[in-house]
Amino acid sequence: MPSRVFVNRTKELADLRDAALSLAAGPEPGVVLVVGVGGVGKTQLVAQAVRRELHRLFPDGQLYVDLADHRRDGAVDLAAVLGGFLRALRVHKDYVPGGLAERTALFRSVAATLRLLVKVDNVQHAPEARALVPPQGLLVATGRRVLPSLLMDGAVLIDVAPLDGAAGTELVRRWHADADEGTAADVVRLCAGHPLALRAALEWLAARPQLTLDDVVRDLTAGRYGTGDDGVREAMGMAVGAGGGTGEGGVGEAVDSVLDSVVAGVSGHTRHLYDLLGVLPGTTATADLLTAVGATGVDEGLGELLSCRLAVLVESSDRPRRYRLHDVVRAHARLRARALPEERRRAVLRLVVDFYADAAAHGDALVLGDRFRIQPPPVRPLSELAARGTLFTGRADALEWLDAERVNFRAVIRVAADEGWYEEVWRLCESLWALYHSRKHLADCVESGLLGIEAAQHQARPDVEIRMRNQVARAAYELGDLDRAESQLDAAADLLGLAGDPRLSGVVQESRGLIALARGRSEESPGAARERAEEARQLFERALAANRAVPDPHGIVVQSYNVAQALVAGERWADALDVLDEAAETARTTGDEPMLPRIDLVRAHAFAGLGSLDRAVAAAGAAADAAAGLKQFAKLDQALELLTALADRAEDRPLRAACEEKLGALRRTMGLRPPAAPTA
């Protein structure tokens, strides 16, 4: 959100405007790199430029991401970033593929005719920026250091330095019109011209009318709240005394001192809240989470942190209001948290982990319903996890909440693993399959799943290890890494003799069958493809037997459907139809309506294989109708594509035209746009 008070950035604004105008006029997309220390105002500069002029240059929309939210072990999950971009461009989740290459291709297709402004914060490496450049338009990236290879690509550099004495004094006197010029200049000097430090100090003063600017100067000069630790300054990406050095200890020391002073002056419960935020893993927090970990006066405390500009509100697609500390402030809060007794810190972290484990379990139950789970239902009802109301209601709401908490979940699982809370690690991993599979956060699934495997081994839980390995295998399968998937399944299969529930054997055999079908599709020889199909059928038959042994009605329907898919791949059309008839009957009897469109799609392929085009068209039409009613848009797309192909085979031009029209309308509704037609 651009601020109304913005000074001394005339040159930078002009440079950014001129660069955008020049790059927008060219035939290729452009890149602007805005560089400066943490909290110096890079994001605010870009926000001002967008509000004033840049929005007119890019009328088709703006995309934004903070790469700090997607960075793990130094690398950015670009697939997750592009998935967010695609959803922001109104591509329905059913059409967002899992792999990075596929998401990149779809982003370039969807955005091919759009003039977009893409804003990216916290870029550390040139490839991160290159991957997010739109086909048309402009990428504006902010970072803390110059990236020479981007400049060699033609990127324009905008350097944002701390405010000089005159501009800083002007800013202080805008906030305090009656401020003495000399005193204002002292504040700027003590804050090293750093906008974040200046704003925090002046907002703190504004809430205390009994104090004066001289009090701010006195406290900062005394430095009585300083910690002497360079962690905050390191978080700003600079050494003490670097970058302008207008204060005795440099920008980093000045910010450290200001934040210490501001935090020392807030109310006791707000200071407690600030220290809790320093302990929390992840990047954002809700009032529900803060209440769950023992904070009091949460609404008042958050209000005071917002008014002091220590915290900001974060936009989110789900209902709860989310708060985050600026990264420089967060480093300061975590520095303070180191002073807490270890027992107190671990107690807070345990409350955090328990909150997320229970919330994830409730979210999983709403998103995926009555599926096979190893963990028991959470003891705490959903209503007890919220400060007021409930965290989420219904499947769609639960999925949005889980997705909004994705970055925090990653951090919480790592914390639980580090602390040795192994049951909570695998519980979280099992529950988050609902998120990872639905939103195709496949890299997250692999990362958390590997921690889940280690947790299961620590607890000597072969049943859990099988489940965790299967989840990693399924993510690898969807990413196209079939060798990695098979290696995980081999390790899981070695443990099946130690597991009591036959459904665990079923999930492993199902995953093996899916891999066999995938390998069969890539076989060049028809004979080899049929052998793979037979291998898949046998594996699915074993999975079916495992589900019948429980019995698990949904598992029986799913594995029967899989058996039929393998029979169709092996060109055993009539056998497939017999299996599908039984599966459809079970689905109707048990109320498993979502499986019916899938069953009808395979039935249509079987009829087509037998040469019965009329019955194939009828089955594909039934699949389309059922998928539309259930809002299964990916299945509806498949049904319409199949109907189009069947109409072509039957030389039914009216049917083909109708299907093509419906298919085009569906894809436009789902946010898919065809690439621009090439010009002669």
XYZ file of C-alpha atoms in Angstrom:
680
model
C 0.000 0.000 0.000
C 1.617 3.312 -1.019
C 2.104 5.830 1.776
C 0.767 9.379 1.551
C 3.997 10.698 3.056
C 6.854 10.029 0.666
C 9.928 12.246 0.268
C 13.352 12.391 -1.347
C 12.667 9.768 -3.941
C 12.140 12.163 -6.841
C 15.176 10.909 -8.726
C 14.443 7.228 -8.068
C 10.783 7.663 -9.091
C 11.828 9.439 -12.263
C 14.411 6.765 -13.048
C 11.870 4.005 -12.467
C 9.255 5.776 -14.604
C 11.730 6.408 -17.439
C 12.945 2.816 -17.355
C 9.376 1.489 -17.439
C 8.429 3.774 -20.337
C 11.490 2.783 -22.322
C 11.141 -0.944 -21.688
C 7.375 -0.934 -22.275
C 7.945 0.595 -25.712
C 10.196 -2.266 -26.792
C 9.138 -5.553 -28.369
C 10.520 -7.688 -25.517
C 9.559 -7.730 -21.833
C 11.744 -5.643 -19.555
C 13.319 -5.960 -16.119
C 14.021 -3.291 -13.509
C 16.136 -4.189 -10.473
C 15.590 -2.007 -7.379
C 18.417 -2.486 -4.876
C 18.916 -1.267 -1.290
C 19.350 -2.403 2.310
C 16.435 -4.023 4.131
C 13.689 -1.609 5.133
C 15.123 1.298 3.138
C 11.891 1.727 1.164
C 12.324 -0.326 -2.007
C 8.820 -1.792 -1.888
C 7.332 1.595 -1.044
C 9.175 3.181 -3.975
C 7.703 0.608 -6.352
C 4.227 1.037 -4.822
C 4.438 4.802 -5.339
C 5.574 4.393 -8.938
C 2.755 1.960 -9.669
C 0.109 4.213 -8.122
C 1.313 7.325 -9.888
C 2.079 6.133 -13.415
C 3.028 2.515 -13.991
C -0.501 1.123 -13.626
C -1.481 2.915 -16.836
C 1.322 1.235 -18.799
C 0.156 -2.259 -17.874
C -3.640 -2.306 -18.074
C -4.066 -6.086 -17.964
C -3.096 -6.448 -14.331
C -0.375 -6.782 -11.721
C 1.125 -9.826 -10.050
C 3.083 -9.748 -6.789
C 5.158 -12.213 -4.794
C 7.615 -12.013 -1.916
C 10.195 -14.710 -2.609
C 11.099 -14.848 1.085
C 7.833 -16.762 1.541
C 8.911 -19.399 -0.986
C 12.590 -19.825 -0.166
C 13.845 -23.044 1.394
C 17.527 -23.759 1.993
C 18.426 -20.810 -0.210
C 16.349 -21.923 -3.216
C 12.957 -20.602 -4.282
C 10.058 -22.948 -5.050
C 9.313 -21.380 -8.420
C 6.583 -23.924 -9.145
C 4.648 -22.645 -6.127
C 5.182 -19.022 -7.219
C 3.911 -19.733 -10.728
C 0.972 -21.662 -9.301
C -0.002 -18.543 -7.370
C 0.395 -16.404 -10.486
C -1.842 -18.748 -12.487
C -4.557 -18.669 -9.841
C -4.275 -14.856 -9.696
C -4.831 -14.866 -13.470
C -8.046 -16.824 -12.778
C -6.816 -20.188 -13.978
C -8.952 -22.716 -12.118
C -7.037 -24.972 -9.734
C -8.062 -28.048 -11.720
C -6.063 -26.691 -14.656
C -2.887 -25.836 -12.741
C -0.344 -28.613 -13.478
C 2.123 -29.937 -10.922
C 5.548 -29.548 -12.519
C 7.646 -26.401 -12.942
C 8.049 -26.845 -16.704
C 4.313 -27.308 -17.220
C 3.448 -24.315 -15.027
C 6.005 -22.176 -16.837
C 4.531 -23.140 -20.199
C 0.971 -22.478 -19.037
C 1.939 -19.097 -17.540
C 3.502 -18.059 -20.838
C 0.425 -19.237 -22.728
C -2.102 -17.554 -20.449
C -0.117 -14.300 -20.251
C 0.931 -14.258 -23.910
C -1.511 -11.514 -24.899
C -1.475 -9.623 -21.582
C 0.565 -6.569 -20.689
C 1.392 -7.400 -17.085
C 3.398 -5.734 -14.346
C 5.077 -8.381 -12.170
C 6.446 -7.144 -8.833
C 8.846 -9.447 -6.987
C 10.407 -8.719 -3.585
C 13.544 -10.245 -2.082
C 15.227 -11.543 -5.214
C 18.622 -13.024 -4.397
C 19.658 -14.725 -7.633
C 19.219 -13.833 -11.297
C 17.497 -17.117 -12.344
C 14.693 -16.416 -9.857
C 13.905 -13.162 -11.625
C 14.283 -14.560 -15.142
C 11.762 -17.323 -14.457
C 9.077 -14.772 -13.550
C 9.447 -12.307 -16.412
C 6.055 -12.059 -18.175
C 5.838 -12.681 -21.939
C 4.844 -9.040 -22.321
C 5.172 -6.183 -19.863
C 7.635 -5.567 -17.070
C 9.222 -7.302 -14.092
C 10.202 -5.014 -11.216
C 12.374 -6.924 -8.743
C 13.651 -5.680 -5.391
C 16.686 -7.065 -3.630
C 19.525 -6.199 -1.303
C 22.374 -6.586 -3.744
C 23.156 -5.965 -7.381
C 22.833 -8.990 -9.672
C 25.398 -8.396 -12.445
C 24.099 -11.126 -14.750
C 20.657 -9.481 -14.783
C 22.266 -6.192 -15.747
C 24.108 -7.986 -18.541
C 20.683 -9.217 -19.718
C 19.589 -5.589 -20.046
C 17.956 -4.989 -16.675
C 17.853 -1.379 -15.478
C 19.322 -0.742 -12.001
C 17.663 1.620 -9.497
C 19.762 2.156 -6.345
C 17.785 3.170 -3.237
C 20.041 4.656 -0.546
C 19.063 5.774 2.979
C 17.625 9.287 3.188
C 20.158 12.094 3.315
C 20.040 14.683 6.085
C 17.876 17.228 4.256
C 15.310 14.710 3.011
C 15.144 12.916 6.337
C 14.608 16.190 8.152
C 11.826 17.060 5.696
C 10.161 13.731 6.428
C 10.395 14.231 10.208
C 8.958 17.747 9.945
C 6.072 16.512 7.818
C 5.117 14.231 10.674
C 5.940 16.875 13.300
C 5.465 20.282 11.733
C 6.638 22.127 14.847
C 9.807 20.079 15.238
C 13.008 22.046 15.657
C 15.154 21.583 12.564
C 18.242 20.748 14.600
C 16.399 18.147 16.693
C 14.861 16.641 13.574
C 18.307 16.412 12.022
C 19.581 14.639 15.154
C 16.809 12.040 14.842
C 17.735 11.456 11.198
C 21.405 11.092 12.128
C 20.662 8.635 14.935
C 18.400 6.608 12.615
C 21.082 6.721 9.890
C 18.472 8.013 7.451
C 16.743 4.644 7.468
C 13.017 5.161 6.657
C 11.856 2.153 8.672
C 13.716 3.352 11.767
C 12.463 6.913 11.330
C 8.879 5.790 10.871
C 8.962 3.459 13.867
C 10.448 6.145 16.125
C 8.010 8.848 15.024
C 4.945 6.564 15.167
C 5.959 5.599 18.692
C 6.225 9.264 19.619
C 2.872 10.104 17.999
C 1.140 7.717 20.418
C 2.707 9.548 23.403
C 1.704 13.214 23.278
C 3.334 13.864 26.652
C 6.775 13.265 25.099
C 8.762 15.345 22.622
C 11.229 14.768 19.849
C 13.968 15.580 22.350
C 12.955 12.484 24.311
C 13.470 10.373 21.192
C 16.905 11.893 20.673
C 17.839 11.337 24.329
C 16.819 7.671 24.321
C 18.548 6.919 21.031
C 21.693 8.739 22.122
C 21.803 6.820 25.403
C 21.293 3.528 23.538
C 20.174 2.018 26.814
C 18.031 -0.640 25.136
C 20.730 -1.840 22.760
C 21.637 -5.522 22.675
C 25.064 -5.292 21.129
C 24.199 -8.168 18.783
C 24.777 -7.808 15.070
C 22.021 -10.259 14.074
C 19.598 -7.526 13.037
C 22.235 -5.773 10.999
C 23.154 -9.048 9.294
C 19.479 -9.575 8.471
C 19.554 -6.230 6.692
C 22.222 -7.613 4.395
C 25.027 -5.297 5.491
C 27.817 -5.015 8.022
C 27.830 -2.475 10.823
C 29.094 0.844 9.549
C 28.368 0.041 5.890
C 25.986 1.722 3.529
C 26.120 5.427 4.155
C 27.352 5.402 7.709
C 25.483 8.528 8.773
C 25.223 7.240 12.351
C 28.110 6.321 14.598
C 27.434 2.634 14.219
C 25.925 2.682 10.714
C 22.415 1.950 9.470
C 22.100 -1.478 11.083
C 23.058 -0.304 14.564
C 20.713 2.667 14.239
C 17.749 0.466 13.332
C 18.616 -1.902 16.169
C 18.656 0.981 18.642
C 15.395 2.479 17.349
C 13.548 -0.828 17.508
C 14.816 -1.476 21.030
C 13.550 1.950 22.079
C 10.168 1.540 20.404
C 9.570 -1.932 21.870
C 10.614 -0.735 25.321
C 7.952 1.969 25.131
C 4.915 -0.133 24.192
C 2.545 -1.634 26.746
C 3.495 -4.804 28.586
C 1.083 -7.134 26.785
C 2.164 -5.717 23.419
C 5.814 -6.326 24.296
C 4.889 -9.893 25.273
C 3.101 -10.274 21.934
C 6.173 -8.958 20.096
C 8.390 -11.467 21.871
C 5.975 -14.271 20.988
C 6.148 -13.228 17.338
C 9.911 -13.565 17.622
C 9.526 -17.188 18.725
C 6.951 -18.258 16.138
C 8.229 -20.178 13.113
C 7.017 -19.077 9.702
C 6.303 -15.572 8.508
C 2.693 -14.687 9.385
C 0.423 -15.049 12.396
C -3.281 -14.787 13.107
C -5.057 -13.733 16.280
C -6.182 -17.366 16.600
C -2.605 -18.641 16.706
C -1.419 -15.927 19.078
C -4.294 -16.664 21.448
C -3.519 -20.382 21.282
C 0.081 -19.787 22.401
C -0.969 -17.769 25.431
C -1.042 -14.137 24.322
C -3.509 -11.815 26.060
C -4.975 -8.574 24.789
C -4.221 -9.799 21.270
C -6.410 -7.323 19.385
C -5.073 -4.361 21.342
C -1.490 -5.565 21.053
C -1.704 -6.113 17.330
C -3.270 -2.685 16.967
C -0.360 -1.107 18.818
C 2.191 -3.010 16.721
C 0.430 -1.838 13.558
C 0.342 1.773 14.738
C 4.075 1.632 15.528
C 4.707 0.200 12.060
C 6.333 -2.859 13.605
C 3.717 -5.137 12.030
C 1.733 -4.986 8.799
C -1.435 -6.625 7.546
C -0.968 -9.233 4.834
C -3.416 -9.791 1.996
C -4.818 -13.312 1.988
C -7.551 -15.213 0.177
C -8.867 -16.830 3.363
C -10.910 -15.216 6.127
C -8.595 -14.601 9.122
C -6.585 -11.388 9.182
C -2.903 -12.190 8.906
C -0.077 -10.148 10.357
C 3.631 -10.158 9.729
C 6.663 -8.292 10.952
C 8.836 -6.537 8.403
C 11.823 -8.818 7.783
C 14.194 -6.420 9.550
C 11.776 -6.169 12.491
C 11.315 -9.941 12.525
C 15.084 -10.403 12.797
C 15.054 -8.008 15.747
C 12.166 -9.862 17.409
C 13.952 -13.187 16.968
C 17.073 -11.674 18.441
C 15.090 -10.707 21.547
C 13.546 -14.187 21.670
C 17.011 -15.682 22.171
C 17.027 -14.117 25.621
C 13.931 -16.075 26.679
C 14.487 -19.103 28.937
C 14.827 -22.236 26.836
C 11.971 -23.931 28.693
C 9.656 -21.005 27.904
C 10.658 -20.949 24.232
C 10.041 -24.686 23.838
C 6.674 -24.413 25.587
C 5.553 -21.760 23.107
C 6.779 -23.805 20.151
C 4.935 -26.868 21.450
C 1.693 -24.900 21.595
C 2.307 -23.722 18.024
C 2.927 -27.252 16.750
C -0.129 -28.644 18.548
C -2.310 -25.847 17.144
C -1.229 -26.541 13.583
C -1.420 -30.330 13.951
C -5.040 -30.163 15.120
C -6.010 -27.475 12.587
C -4.454 -29.417 9.707
C -6.318 -32.574 10.751
C -9.643 -30.722 10.754
C -8.810 -29.158 7.382
C -7.917 -32.558 5.938
C -11.231 -34.025 7.109
C -13.188 -31.243 5.394
C -11.186 -31.316 2.160
C -10.892 -35.075 1.597
C -13.741 -36.442 3.695
C -13.761 -40.020 4.943
C -10.441 -41.239 3.574
C -8.069 -43.764 5.155
C -5.937 -42.118 7.860
C -3.534 -43.587 10.394
C -3.849 -40.832 12.987
C -6.977 -40.613 15.152
C -9.236 -37.549 14.903
C -7.992 -34.531 16.886
C -9.222 -34.296 20.480
C -9.895 -30.562 20.294
C -12.950 -29.576 18.251
C -12.429 -27.030 15.494
C -14.279 -24.341 17.457
C -11.662 -24.473 20.249
C -8.873 -23.510 17.865
C -10.323 -20.090 17.047
C -10.334 -17.000 19.229
C -13.829 -16.357 17.945
C -15.998 -18.269 15.473
C -14.160 -21.021 13.591
C -10.969 -21.154 11.530
C -12.876 -22.342 8.456
C -16.183 -23.842 7.412
C -16.628 -26.203 4.481
C -14.216 -27.758 2.013
C -13.348 -24.676 -0.043
C -12.807 -22.518 3.048
C -10.591 -25.156 4.664
C -8.465 -25.505 1.537
C -7.938 -21.733 1.333
C -6.876 -21.644 4.994
C -4.435 -24.513 4.525
C -2.970 -22.821 1.454
C -2.628 -19.470 3.222
C -0.704 -21.239 6.013
C 1.523 -23.247 3.647
C 4.757 -21.385 4.432
C 4.063 -21.591 8.157
C 3.357 -25.322 7.905
C 6.772 -25.881 6.331
C 8.468 -24.040 9.188
C 6.368 -25.782 11.856
C 7.209 -29.254 10.534
C 10.923 -28.414 10.574
C 10.652 -27.098 14.141
C 8.789 -30.213 15.297
C 11.467 -32.400 13.691
C 14.286 -30.396 15.324
C 12.619 -30.602 18.721
C 12.011 -34.342 18.457
C 8.205 -34.152 18.425
C 8.000 -36.973 15.916
C 4.327 -37.868 16.208
C 3.351 -34.294 15.376
C 5.710 -34.330 12.359
C 4.039 -37.281 10.686
C 0.550 -36.205 11.749
C 1.097 -32.877 9.992
C 2.518 -34.612 6.924
C -0.410 -37.009 6.677
C -2.981 -34.235 7.064
C -1.287 -31.912 4.578
C -1.745 -34.389 1.744
C -5.135 -32.674 1.423
C -3.338 -29.424 0.572
C -0.357 -30.764 -1.332
C -2.402 -32.999 -3.610
C -5.239 -30.524 -4.167
C -3.025 -27.513 -4.910
C -0.095 -29.484 -6.374
C 2.498 -28.203 -3.902
C 4.568 -31.238 -4.820
C 7.980 -29.958 -3.710
C 6.514 -29.244 -0.269
C 5.088 -32.759 -0.205
C 8.503 -34.281 -0.890
C 10.292 -32.070 1.646
C 7.818 -32.683 4.462
C 7.442 -36.340 3.565
C 11.154 -36.991 3.994
C 10.928 -35.492 7.492
C 7.871 -37.678 8.072
C 9.871 -40.775 7.116
C 12.592 -39.862 9.630
C 9.954 -39.243 12.301
C 8.357 -42.640 11.673
C 11.751 -44.324 11.947
C 12.438 -42.568 15.259
C 9.109 -43.864 16.575
C 9.570 -47.357 15.089
C 6.260 -46.991 13.229
C 6.486 -49.034 10.011
C 2.842 -48.245 9.207
C 3.562 -44.522 9.299
C 6.787 -44.915 7.316
C 4.880 -46.758 4.591
C 2.344 -43.938 4.447
C 5.016 -41.241 4.328
C 7.028 -43.023 1.625
C 3.896 -43.492 -0.444
C 3.103 -39.761 -0.234
C 6.628 -38.874 -1.366
C 6.313 -41.426 -4.163
C 3.008 -39.972 -5.357
C 4.478 -36.462 -5.428
C 7.515 -37.718 -7.357
C 5.202 -39.576 -9.749
C 3.238 -36.410 -10.473
C 6.508 -34.548 -11.014
C 7.469 -37.184 -13.587
C 10.335 -38.594 -11.490
C 9.275 -42.228 -11.782
C 12.634 -43.656 -10.663
C 12.500 -41.738 -7.376
C 8.893 -42.767 -6.892
C 9.751 -46.442 -7.409
C 12.679 -46.312 -4.984
C 10.380 -44.965 -2.253
C 7.806 -47.647 -2.983
C 10.470 -50.377 -2.893
C 11.437 -49.248 0.609
C 7.777 -49.116 1.630
C 7.107 -52.604 0.266
C 9.905 -54.022 2.437
C 7.914 -52.880 5.499
C 4.507 -54.246 4.543
C 5.006 -57.418 6.562
C 5.267 -55.272 9.698
C 2.068 -53.287 9.080
C -1.294 -54.514 10.276
C -3.769 -52.570 8.133
C -4.127 -54.167 4.663
C -4.986 -50.774 3.174
C -1.323 -49.810 3.472
C -0.499 -52.599 1.067
C -3.297 -51.281 -1.119
C -1.922 -47.739 -1.353
C 1.559 -49.028 -2.237
C 0.237 -51.377 -4.926
C -1.959 -48.597 -6.323
C 1.022 -46.266 -6.643
C 3.049 -49.016 -8.311
C 0.189 -49.585 -10.735
C 0.019 -45.896 -11.654
C 3.752 -45.902 -12.378
C 3.380 -49.020 -14.545
C 0.613 -47.308 -16.547
C 2.780 -44.218 -16.957
C 5.702 -46.284 -18.201
C 3.373 -48.137 -20.548
C 2.264 -44.876 -22.177
C 5.887 -44.114 -23.036
C 6.586 -47.542 -24.571
C 7.103 -47.460 -28.331
C 6.288 -51.129 -28.863
C 2.577 -52.087 -28.636
C 3.574 -55.402 -27.124
C 5.651 -53.722 -24.416
C 2.804 -51.310 -23.679
C 0.400 -54.240 -23.223
C 2.880 -55.922 -20.868
C 3.009 -52.754 -18.755
C -0.789 -52.613 -18.753
C -0.964 -56.202 -17.513
C 1.585 -55.432 -14.818
C -0.555 -52.456 -13.735
C -3.715 -54.588 -13.707
C -2.157 -57.148 -11.391
C -0.972 -54.418 -9.024
C -4.403 -52.785 -8.959
C -6.012 -56.184 -8.348
C -3.840 -56.563 -5.249
C -4.841 -53.086 -4.099
C -8.492 -54.000 -4.697
C -8.127 -57.174 -2.633
C -6.550 -55.186 0.208
C -9.490 -52.763 0.283
C -12.027 -55.605 0.146
C -10.330 -57.180 3.157
C -11.150 -54.191 5.392
C -13.671 -53.513 3.713
C -13.287 -49.916 2.467
C -16.113 -49.074 -0.004
C -14.421 -45.995 -1.454
C -11.144 -47.883 -1.824
C -12.996 -50.710 -3.597
C -14.498 -48.269 -6.103
C -11.184 -46.487 -6.729
C -9.201 -49.683 -7.247
C -11.907 -51.184 -9.482
C -11.712 -48.014 -11.581
C -7.921 -48.415 -11.725
C -8.235 -52.071 -12.765
C -10.545 -50.978 -15.583
C -8.042 -48.315 -16.695
C -5.354 -50.983 -16.938
C -7.690 -53.291 -18.884
C -8.444 -50.510 -21.368
C -4.715 -49.802 -21.738
C -4.272 -53.501 -22.484
C -7.114 -53.379 -25.051
C -9.300 -55.742 -23.016
C -12.390 -53.638 -23.640
C -15.160 -56.089 -22.651
C -13.415 -57.087 -19.401
C -13.081 -53.414 -18.518
C -16.814 -52.840 -19.000
C -17.666 -55.682 -16.609
C -15.422 -54.206 -13.900
C -16.835 -50.705 -14.471
C -20.438 -51.873 -14.134
C -19.666 -53.349 -10.720
C -17.716 -50.248 -9.650
C -20.571 -47.933 -10.696
C -23.083 -49.979 -8.754
C -20.946 -49.843 -5.603
C -20.422 -46.094 -6.021
C -24.165 -45.451 -6.323
C -24.967 -47.705 -3.383
C -22.405 -46.067 -1.084
C -23.039 -42.477 -2.250
C -19.605 -42.138 -3.868
C -20.933 -39.788 -6.555
C -17.583 -38.083 -7.380
C -16.280 -41.368 -8.821
C -19.085 -41.702 -11.381
C -17.703 -39.237 -13.983
C -14.356 -41.035 -13.867
C -16.024 -44.401 -14.326
C -18.054 -43.138 -17.296
C -14.942 -41.696 -18.949
C -13.183 -45.073 -18.850
C -16.411 -46.719 -20.008
C -16.473 -44.378 -23.036
C -12.908 -45.396 -23.944
C -13.856 -49.067 -23.637
C -16.896 -48.677 -25.916
C -14.761 -46.750 -28.408
C -12.229 -49.572 -28.370
C -15.019 -52.022 -29.223
C -16.108 -49.772 -32.083
C -19.461 -48.932 -30.465
C -19.284 -45.184 -31.075
C -22.905 -44.452 -30.147
C -22.486 -46.010 -26.710
C -19.099 -44.321 -26.313
C -20.690 -40.935 -27.045
C -23.473 -41.658 -24.543
C -20.959 -42.602 -21.814
C -18.790 -39.548 -22.489
C -21.903 -37.361 -22.429
C -22.940 -38.863 -19.079
C -19.429 -38.190 -17.748
C -19.630 -34.556 -18.920
C -23.043 -34.028 -17.332
C -22.006 -35.574 -14.015
C -18.687 -33.681 -13.922
C -20.461 -30.395 -14.629
C -22.933 -31.042 -11.828
C -20.120 -31.819 -9.383
C -17.957 -28.922 -10.664
C -15.167 -31.342 -11.555
C -13.880 -29.082 -14.289
C -10.817 -31.106 -15.217
C -13.019 -34.194 -15.767
C -15.519 -32.086 -17.707
C -12.658 -30.929 -19.923
C -11.560 -34.526 -20.504
C -15.125 -35.591 -21.319
C -15.590 -32.782 -23.848
C -12.229 -33.537 -25.464
C -13.212 -37.193 -25.763
C -16.627 -36.283 -27.178
C -14.927 -34.073 -29.769
C -12.649 -36.948 -30.825
C -15.570 -39.404 -30.946
C -17.633 -36.994 -33.047
C -14.702 -36.695 -35.447
C -14.484 -40.479 -35.771
C -18.235 -40.698 -36.341
C -18.067 -37.779 -38.820
C -20.723 -36.022 -36.763
C -19.889 -32.405 -37.576
C -22.694 -30.793 -35.511
C -21.652 -32.738 -32.411
C -17.994 -31.898 -32.961
C -18.786 -28.192 -33.403
C -20.952 -28.164 -30.274
C -18.263 -29.902 -28.221
C -15.525 -27.589 -29.472
C -17.657 -24.571 -28.597
C -18.362 -25.891 -25.094
C -14.730 -26.845 -24.603
C -13.531 -23.399 -25.646
C -16.084 -21.699 -23.400
C -15.094 -23.917 -20.463
C -11.405 -23.157 -20.865
C -12.020 -19.438 -21.145
C -14.130 -19.619 -17.988
C -11.329 -21.513 -16.274
C -8.880 -18.736 -17.145
C -7.116 -20.389 -20.059
C -6.379 -18.150 -23.016
C -5.005 -19.417 -26.302
C -1.637 -17.951 -27.294
C -1.712 -15.065 -29.737
C -1.913 -16.112 -33.371
C 1.424 -15.639 -35.162
C 1.591 -12.716 -37.542
C 2.662 -13.166 -41.146
